Amino acid sequence: QKEVEQDPGPLSVPEGAIVSLNCTYSNSAFQYFMWYRQYSRKGPELLMYTYSSGNKEDGRFTAQVDKSSKYISLFIRDSQPSDSATYLCAMSQINTGTASKLTFGTGTRLQVTL
Amino acid sequence: DSGVTQTPKHLITATGQRVTLRCSPRSGDLSVYWYQQSLDQGLQFLIQYYNGEERAKGNILERFSAQQFPDLHSELNLSSLELGDSALYFCASSVGSREGQPQHFGDGTRLSIL
């Protein structure tokens, strides 16, 4: 079983829709949660960064973390065709050392149609 | 543009060969991370360097090695290449080395083994 599970999609929505993307995880030591967007033939681009539980909003994007359920979400409001990409969740755990590797979900492919 | 530069963008070589991938981190970032992205495994952490020193190792094969130079650029060396090494290799960088550091990715090197 993978430490981070993410539905691969594809998820197809009409322009203007609210999109909900989710990840579940099994390691309770994860404390830092990130969402990356990856366009085809490009590297992952950091969208949202949160620590521990709670919500964070940035423009059309809202990230939610529910540590009690080991569940994180990314909401995209007023989705645009330019939002069509693969969305990756990533997590980092508290270590006694200094390592800060990210553990990624496999990504959800999103298609926003006109 | 993340500020992380990777060269070359594409590399085509044969089994048994050796290649070197290069990464220049964002200005001011001291940590460099290497990840491998394949269709079946997603993004997998390979290794981290901080200010020239190795800080963490992930699922990196013994045939692979890396180093970070005094000017902070990093190289990932892959030897005795096998067909299964075909993948996208990403470099990321962050300011520090501790857990939870936001990581910024380059656009990767696509390695194809024939």
CSV table of C-alpha atoms in Angstrom, one decimal:
chain,number,residue,atom,x,y,z
A,1,GLN,CA,0.0,0.0,0.0
A,2,LYS,CA,1.3,3.4,-0.9
A,3,GLU,CA,1.8,6.1,1.7
A,4,VAL,CA,-0.1,8.6,-0.3
A,5,GLU,CA,-3.1,7.7,-2.5
A,6,GLN,CA,-4.6,9.9,-5.2
A,7,ASP,CA,-7.2,9.2,-7.8
A,8,PRO,CA,-5.5,9.4,-11.2
A,9,GLY,CA,-8.6,10.6,-13.0
A,10,PRO,CA,-8.9,11.9,-15.6
A,11,LEU,CA,-11.3,14.4,-14.2
A,12,SER,CA,-13.2,16.3,-16.8
A,13,VAL,CA,-15.2,19.4,-15.9
A,14,PRO,CA,-16.8,22.3,-17.8
A,15,GLU,CA,-15.3,25.8,-17.6
A,16,GLY,CA,-16.5,27.7,-14.5
A,17,ALA,CA,-17.0,24.6,-12.4
A,18,ILE,CA,-15.6,24.0,-8.9
A,19,VAL,CA,-13.0,21.3,-8.9
A,20,SER,CA,-12.2,19.1,-5.9
A,21,LEU,CA,-9.0,17.1,-5.8
A,22,ASN,CA,-8.1,14.8,-2.9
A,23,CYS,CA,-5.4,12.7,-1.4
A,24,THR,CA,-5.4,10.3,1.5
A,25,TYR,CA,-2.3,9.2,3.4
A,26,SER,CA,-1.4,6.6,6.0
A,27,ASN,CA,1.6,8.1,7.7
A,28,SER,CA,0.5,10.2,10.7
A,29,ALA,CA,4.0,11.8,10.8
A,30,PHE,CA,3.2,13.9,7.8
A,31,GLN,CA,2.9,17.6,8.9
A,32,TYR,CA,3.6,19.6,5.8
A,33,PHE,CA,1.3,19.4,2.8
A,34,MET,CA,1.7,20.8,-0.7
A,35,TRP,CA,-0.1,20.8,-4.0
A,36,TYR,CA,1.8,21.0,-7.2
A,37,ARG,CA,0.5,21.6,-10.7
A,38,GLN,CA,2.3,19.9,-13.6
A,39,TYR,CA,1.7,20.8,-17.2
A,40,SER,CA,2.8,18.4,-19.9
A,41,ARG,CA,6.5,18.3,-20.5
A,42,LYS,CA,7.1,20.7,-17.5
A,43,GLY,CA,8.2,20.3,-14.0
A,44,PRO,CA,5.9,20.4,-11.0
A,45,GLU,CA,4.9,24.0,-10.0
A,46,LEU,CA,4.2,24.7,-6.3
A,47,LEU,CA,0.6,25.9,-5.9
A,48,MET,CA,-0.2,25.7,-2.2
A,49,TYR,CA,1.8,25.0,1.0
A,50,THR,CA,0.2,24.3,4.4
A,51,TYR,CA,1.4,23.1,7.7
A,52,SER,CA,-0.7,20.8,9.9
A,53,SER,CA,-4.5,21.1,9.8
A,54,GLY,CA,-6.7,23.8,8.5
A,55,ASN,CA,-7.5,25.8,5.4
A,56,LYS,CA,-5.5,28.1,3.2
A,57,GLU,CA,-6.8,30.2,0.4
A,58,ASP,CA,-4.9,31.8,-2.5
A,59,GLY,CA,-7.0,33.4,-5.2
A,60,ARG,CA,-9.1,30.7,-6.8
A,61,PHE,CA,-7.4,27.9,-4.9
A,62,THR,CA,-8.2,26.6,-1.4
A,63,ALA,CA,-6.2,23.9,0.3
A,64,GLN,CA,-7.7,21.9,3.2
A,65,VAL,CA,-6.0,19.5,5.6
A,66,ASP,CA,-7.9,17.2,7.9
A,67,LYS,CA,-5.2,15.3,9.9
A,68,SER,CA,-7.7,13.4,11.9
A,69,SER,CA,-9.0,11.7,8.7
A,70,LYS,CA,-5.6,11.8,7.0
A,71,TYR,CA,-7.2,13.6,4.1
A,72,ILE,CA,-6.2,16.7,2.1
A,73,SER,CA,-8.1,18.5,-0.6
A,74,LEU,CA,-7.5,21.2,-3.2
A,75,PHE,CA,-10.5,23.2,-4.4
A,76,ILE,CA,-10.3,25.3,-7.6
A,77,ARG,CA,-13.1,27.8,-8.1
A,78,ASP,CA,-14.2,29.2,-11.5
A,79,SER,CA,-12.0,26.6,-13.3
A,80,GLN,CA,-10.4,27.7,-16.5
A,81,PRO,CA,-9.1,25.7,-19.5
A,82,SER,CA,-5.6,26.9,-18.4
A,83,ASP,CA,-6.1,24.9,-15.2
A,84,SER,CA,-6.0,21.7,-17.3
A,85,ALA,CA,-2.9,19.8,-16.0
A,86,THR,CA,-1.9,17.1,-13.6
A,87,TYR,CA,-2.2,18.0,-9.9
A,88,LEU,CA,0.1,16.3,-7.5
A,89,CYS,CA,-0.2,16.3,-3.7
A,90,ALA,CA,3.0,16.0,-1.7
A,91,MET,CA,3.8,15.6,1.9
A,92,SER,CA,6.8,15.9,4.2
A,93,GLN,CA,7.1,14.5,7.7
A,94,ILE,CA,8.6,15.7,10.9
A,95,ASN,CA,12.0,14.0,11.3
A,96,THR,CA,14.5,14.1,14.1
A,97,GLY,CA,17.1,14.8,11.4
A,98,THR,CA,17.2,17.3,8.7
A,99,ALA,CA,15.9,15.3,5.7
A,100,SER,CA,13.0,17.0,4.0
A,101,LYS,CA,12.1,14.7,1.1
A,102,LEU,CA,8.6,14.9,-0.3
A,103,THR,CA,6.3,12.0,-0.7
A,104,PHE,CA,4.1,12.4,-3.7
A,105,GLY,CA,0.7,11.1,-4.8
A,106,THR,CA,0.6,9.8,-8.3
A,107,GLY,CA,-1.3,12.8,-9.6
A,108,THR,CA,-4.8,13.5,-10.9
A,109,ARG,CA,-5.2,14.6,-14.5
A,110,LEU,CA,-7.7,17.5,-14.8
A,111,GLN,CA,-9.3,18.6,-18.1
A,112,VAL,CA,-11.4,21.8,-18.1
A,113,THR,CA,-13.5,22.0,-21.2
A,114,LEU,CA,-15.0,25.0,-22.9
B,1,ASP,CA,9.9,30.0,-14.4
B,2,SER,CA,11.0,28.3,-11.2
B,3,GLY,CA,14.6,29.4,-11.4
B,4,VAL,CA,15.9,25.8,-11.3
B,5,THR,CA,17.8,24.9,-14.5
B,6,GLN,CA,18.3,21.4,-15.7
B,7,THR,CA,20.3,20.2,-18.7
B,8,PRO,CA,20.0,18.5,-21.0
B,9,LYS,CA,16.3,18.5,-21.7
B,10,HIS,CA,16.4,15.2,-23.5
B,11,LEU,CA,18.9,12.4,-23.5
B,12,ILE,CA,18.9,9.3,-25.7
B,13,THR,CA,21.4,6.5,-25.0
B,14,ALA,CA,21.8,2.8,-25.0
B,15,THR,CA,21.9,0.1,-22.3
B,16,GLY,CA,25.1,-0.2,-20.5
B,17,GLN,CA,26.1,3.5,-21.0
B,18,ARG,CA,26.7,6.2,-18.5
B,19,VAL,CA,25.1,9.7,-18.4
B,20,THR,CA,25.4,12.8,-16.3
B,21,LEU,CA,22.4,15.1,-15.6
B,22,ARG,CA,23.1,18.6,-14.4
B,23,CYS,CA,21.1,21.0,-12.2
B,24,SER,CA,21.5,24.6,-11.1
B,25,PRO,CA,19.4,25.5,-8.1
B,26,ARG,CA,17.5,28.8,-7.6
B,27,SER,CA,19.6,31.7,-6.5
B,28,GLY,CA,20.0,31.5,-2.8
B,29,ASP,CA,18.9,27.9,-2.4
B,30,LEU,CA,21.4,25.6,-0.7
B,31,SER,CA,19.5,22.3,-0.9
B,32,VAL,CA,19.2,20.2,-4.1
B,33,TYR,CA,16.9,17.2,-4.4
B,34,TRP,CA,16.7,14.6,-7.2
B,35,TYR,CA,13.5,12.8,-8.1
B,36,GLN,CA,12.7,10.2,-10.7
B,37,GLN,CA,9.2,10.2,-12.4
B,38,SER,CA,8.0,7.2,-14.2
B,39,LEU,CA,4.5,6.3,-15.4
B,40,ASP,CA,4.0,3.4,-13.0
B,41,GLN,CA,5.8,4.8,-9.9
B,42,GLY,CA,5.1,8.5,-10.0
B,43,LEU,CA,7.6,10.9,-8.5
B,44,GLN,CA,10.1,9.1,-6.3
B,45,PHE,CA,12.8,10.8,-4.1
B,46,LEU,CA,16.3,9.8,-4.9
B,47,ILE,CA,18.8,11.9,-2.9
B,48,GLN,CA,19.2,15.3,-1.2
B,49,TYR,CA,22.3,17.5,-0.9
B,50,TYR,CA,22.7,20.6,1.3
B,51,ASN,CA,25.6,22.9,0.8
B,52,GLY,CA,27.8,20.2,-0.7
B,53,GLU,CA,26.9,17.4,1.7
B,54,GLU,CA,24.6,14.5,1.3
B,55,ARG,CA,21.6,14.8,3.6
B,56,ALA,CA,19.2,12.1,2.7
B,57,LYS,CA,18.9,9.1,0.5
B,58,GLY,CA,15.8,7.6,-0.9
B,59,ASN,CA,15.2,4.7,-3.4
B,60,ILE,CA,18.4,5.4,-5.3
B,61,LEU,CA,20.1,2.5,-7.0
B,62,GLU,CA,23.8,1.8,-6.4
B,63,ARG,CA,24.4,2.4,-10.1
B,64,PHE,CA,23.3,6.0,-9.5
B,65,SER,CA,25.3,8.7,-7.7
B,66,ALA,CA,25.2,12.4,-7.2
B,67,GLN,CA,27.2,15.3,-5.9
B,68,GLN,CA,26.9,19.0,-5.2
B,69,PHE,CA,29.7,21.3,-6.1
B,70,PRO,CA,31.0,24.4,-4.3
B,71,ASP,CA,29.0,26.6,-6.7
B,72,LEU,CA,25.9,24.6,-5.5
B,73,HIS,CA,25.1,23.1,-8.9
B,74,SER,CA,24.5,19.3,-8.7
B,75,GLU,CA,25.1,16.4,-11.0
B,76,LEU,CA,23.3,13.0,-11.0
B,77,ASN,CA,25.4,10.2,-12.6
B,78,LEU,CA,23.6,7.2,-13.9
B,79,SER,CA,25.7,4.2,-15.0
B,80,SER,CA,25.3,0.7,-16.5
B,81,LEU,CA,21.9,2.0,-17.8
B,82,GLU,CA,19.0,-0.4,-18.2
B,83,LEU,CA,15.8,-0.1,-20.1
B,84,GLY,CA,13.9,0.5,-16.8
B,85,ASP,CA,15.9,3.6,-16.1
B,86,SER,CA,14.0,5.4,-18.8
B,87,ALA,CA,12.1,8.2,-17.0
B,88,LEU,CA,12.0,11.9,-16.3
B,89,TYR,CA,14.6,13.0,-13.8
B,90,PHE,CA,13.7,16.2,-11.9
B,91,CYS,CA,15.9,18.4,-9.7
B,92,ALA,CA,14.3,20.6,-7.0
B,93,SER,CA,15.8,23.1,-4.7
B,94,SER,CA,15.0,24.8,-1.4
B,95,VAL,CA,16.6,27.4,0.8
B,96,GLY,CA,17.4,25.2,3.7
B,97,SER,CA,17.6,21.5,4.5
B,98,ARG,CA,15.0,21.0,7.2
B,99,GLU,CA,11.7,19.2,6.8
B,100,GLY,CA,8.8,21.2,5.4
B,101,GLN,CA,10.9,23.4,3.1
B,102,PRO,CA,8.9,24.3,-0.1
B,103,GLN,CA,10.7,22.8,-3.0
B,104,HIS,CA,10.8,24.3,-6.5
B,105,PHE,CA,11.3,22.0,-9.5
B,106,GLY,CA,13.1,22.3,-12.8
B,107,ASP,CA,11.6,21.1,-16.0
B,108,GLY,CA,13.4,17.8,-15.9
B,109,THR,CA,15.6,15.7,-18.1
B,110,ARG,CA,13.8,13.1,-20.2
B,111,LEU,CA,16.1,10.0,-20.4
B,112,SER,CA,15.3,7.4,-23.0
B,113,ILE,CA,17.3,4.1,-23.0
B,114,LEU,CA,17.2,2.2,-26.3
